[in-house]
């Protein structure tokens, strides 16, 4: 039944025009998804901000702090696929709610850590819990939003990470100076627990079961797609690696994250070491790329959905166009490396970060568009698992290059080179964007 038919039925059955208007419960769900990612980013970043206090109070060495940082990302990356599998099997109401509750308790308990060993255990627990966020959000995108809105939603929820960096980091810094680092962890833990309660009370895995979703919105969400009653998975998760689109997504997102993680790891040091900024000046300058990226990602997702919905381009051409535009922009990081002007370099870095999120808005829409039935979370988990190793490898390689050369120029040029490879990957390796056809 299409929307016109539903409207006709509605008009014939009631004179109340309010009942006949399409509800917008899905956008409340999108807001909760955004908030989960924002909390996700804040909770993983708080340790970095509190590093000077923790090293002094708990007598943690620099080497041990490096291990603590890596422990989170290793657990986070390795648990992506299991988290996606469990999300698809048990539903996102349980899995995302439990994930946020899990990592929020770990965050809150960090405030009572007594040394390296307790911090290590809590960081690993945090990584396990946070692994459920992105795969669950990708699965929710497929269940709760029509094809015409999926890139918009992918860009929206992923932008929570950038908003968390642009606005949350200064707030967390102020909190630590005002009430202390231990109390800051406790406040963040309480924030996540409050979110989990709201999620369990409001969200339903099937929009048809939500009392606030009327018939018009349900038909709009499904957009001609049948609701799958069979919840079995048509193949094992590792068999997905036989398909070129899954391979292309993993390769491309790995290189995107290689570049993207520079902005949340080495950018502050780059601005102080190569550009001569003071600590206070660096704080403002480092937030600019994240702020621009947060805004651009939402706009990119919305615009790509509008381009596809207009009928001017197929879904495949739309996704590839925006991926390539984003990656070309991201490669501007290479020009920033050789620019002599600080102002020009900052503009180029803002363009580069904005480019990575233009690409990310498409990357987070694709799992819901190619996954076999009941496997969106698994596909997203595979993609995010591989891509986060780009986040693990990137800071290490950058550190090695900077240590060898004494500056960041060649490190940034290498990042730009990888982005050019990613462009060719998405043009020639990524195939038609359509549900994977299972080999009999």
PDB file of N, CA and C in Angstrom, residues 7 11 52 57 79 91 93 109 117 123 175 218 239 260-261 298 301 317 354 404 412 429 439:
ATOM      1  N   UNK A   7      -3.491   7.635   2.755  1.00  0.00           N
ATOM      2  CA  UNK A   7      -4.137   8.919   2.969  1.00  0.00           C
ATOM      3  C   UNK A   7      -5.622   8.848   2.626  1.00  0.00           C
ATOM      4  N   UNK A  11      -8.609   9.578   5.212  1.00  0.00           N
ATOM      5  CA  UNK A  11      -9.608  10.614   4.981  1.00  0.00           C
ATOM      6  C   UNK A  11     -11.017  10.051   5.042  1.00  0.00           C
ATOM      7  N   UNK A  52      47.026  14.299  32.516  1.00  0.00           N
ATOM      8  CA  UNK A  52      47.986  14.915  33.457  1.00  0.00           C
ATOM      9  C   UNK A  52      47.617  14.667  34.922  1.00  0.00           C
ATOM     10  N   UNK A  57      48.315  11.827  40.120  1.00  0.00           N
ATOM     11  CA  UNK A  57      47.641  11.291  41.302  1.00  0.00           C
ATOM     12  C   UNK A  57      47.860   9.796  41.490  1.00  0.00           C
ATOM     13  N   UNK A  79      35.710  -6.334  19.145  1.00  0.00           N
ATOM     14  CA  UNK A  79      34.341  -6.698  19.535  1.00  0.00           C
ATOM     15  C   UNK A  79      33.278  -6.168  18.578  1.00  0.00           C
ATOM     16  N   UNK A  91      18.182  -7.819  19.099  1.00  0.00           N
ATOM     17  CA  UNK A  91      17.476  -6.551  18.929  1.00  0.00           C
ATOM     18  C   UNK A  91      18.236  -5.387  19.545  1.00  0.00           C
ATOM     19  N   UNK A  93      17.052  -2.666  21.045  1.00  0.00           N
ATOM     20  CA  UNK A  93      16.554  -2.132  22.320  1.00  0.00           C
ATOM     21  C   UNK A  93      17.368  -2.722  23.471  1.00  0.00           C
ATOM     22  N   UNK A 109      33.014   4.198  37.279  1.00  0.00           N
ATOM     23  CA  UNK A 109      33.942   3.527  38.192  1.00  0.00           C
ATOM     24  C   UNK A 109      35.388   3.975  37.988  1.00  0.00           C
ATOM     25  N   UNK A 117      46.582  -0.966  37.049  1.00  0.00           N
ATOM     26  CA  UNK A 117      45.861  -2.218  36.820  1.00  0.00           C
ATOM     27  C   UNK A 117      44.346  -2.008  36.801  1.00  0.00           C
ATOM     28  N   UNK A 123      39.304   0.305  31.279  1.00  0.00           N
ATOM     29  CA  UNK A 123      39.392   0.726  29.871  1.00  0.00           C
ATOM     30  C   UNK A 123      39.015  -0.424  28.940  1.00  0.00           C
ATOM     31  N   UNK A 175      35.075  21.137  33.785  1.00  0.00           N
ATOM     32  CA  UNK A 175      34.593  20.334  34.910  1.00  0.00           C
ATOM     33  C   UNK A 175      35.746  19.796  35.750  1.00  0.00           C
ATOM     34  N   UNK A 218       4.478   4.483   9.524  1.00  0.00           N
ATOM     35  CA  UNK A 218       4.938   3.112   9.349  1.00  0.00           C
ATOM     36  C   UNK A 218       5.089   2.765   7.872  1.00  0.00           C
ATOM     37  N   UNK A 239      31.404 -15.416   5.896  1.00  0.00           N
ATOM     38  CA  UNK A 239      31.111 -15.601   4.477  1.00  0.00           C
ATOM     39  C   UNK A 239      30.837 -14.275   3.778  1.00  0.00           C
ATOM     40  N   UNK A 260      41.129  10.319   9.646  1.00  0.00           N
ATOM     41  CA  UNK A 260      40.223  10.936  10.617  1.00  0.00           C
ATOM     42  C   UNK A 260      40.789  10.900  12.027  1.00  0.00           C
ATOM     43  N   UNK A 261      41.486   9.809  12.393  1.00  0.00           N
ATOM     44  CA  UNK A 261      41.999   9.691  13.758  1.00  0.00           C
ATOM     45  C   UNK A 261      43.136  10.674  14.036  1.00  0.00           C
ATOM     46  N   UNK A 298      26.050  16.267   8.625  1.00  0.00           N
ATOM     47  CA  UNK A 298      24.584  16.245   8.574  1.00  0.00           C
ATOM     48  C   UNK A 298      24.097  16.749   7.224  1.00  0.00           C
ATOM     49  N   UNK A 301      24.788  14.127   4.366  1.00  0.00           N
ATOM     50  CA  UNK A 301      23.834  13.023   4.359  1.00  0.00           C
ATOM     51  C   UNK A 301      22.489  13.448   3.801  1.00  0.00           C
ATOM     52  N   UNK A 317      25.458   5.596  -7.974  1.00  0.00           N
ATOM     53  CA  UNK A 317      26.162   6.800  -8.430  1.00  0.00           C
ATOM     54  C   UNK A 317      26.165   7.881  -7.349  1.00  0.00           C
ATOM     55  N   UNK A 354      36.138  17.939   7.146  1.00  0.00           N
ATOM     56  CA  UNK A 354      34.790  17.940   6.561  1.00  0.00           C
ATOM     57  C   UNK A 354      34.674  16.882   5.474  1.00  0.00           C
ATOM     58  N   UNK A 404      61.113  10.278  13.203  1.00  0.00           N
ATOM     59  CA  UNK A 404      62.245  10.116  12.285  1.00  0.00           C
ATOM     60  C   UNK A 404      62.606  11.424  11.586  1.00  0.00           C
ATOM     61  N   UNK A 412      51.543  13.813   7.044  1.00  0.00           N
ATOM     62  CA  UNK A 412      50.287  14.282   6.463  1.00  0.00           C
ATOM     63  C   UNK A 412      50.234  13.997   4.962  1.00  0.00           C
ATOM     64  N   UNK A 429      36.393  -0.789  -7.086  1.00  0.00           N
ATOM     65  CA  UNK A 429      36.152  -2.031  -6.336  1.00  0.00           C
ATOM     66  C   UNK A 429      34.717  -2.091  -5.826  1.00  0.00           C
ATOM     67  N   UNK A 439      24.894 -16.496  -2.599  1.00  0.00           N
ATOM     68  CA  UNK A 439      25.218 -17.585  -3.511  1.00  0.00           C
ATOM     69  C   UNK A 439      24.564 -18.863  -3.012  1.00  0.00           C
TER      70      UNK A 439
END
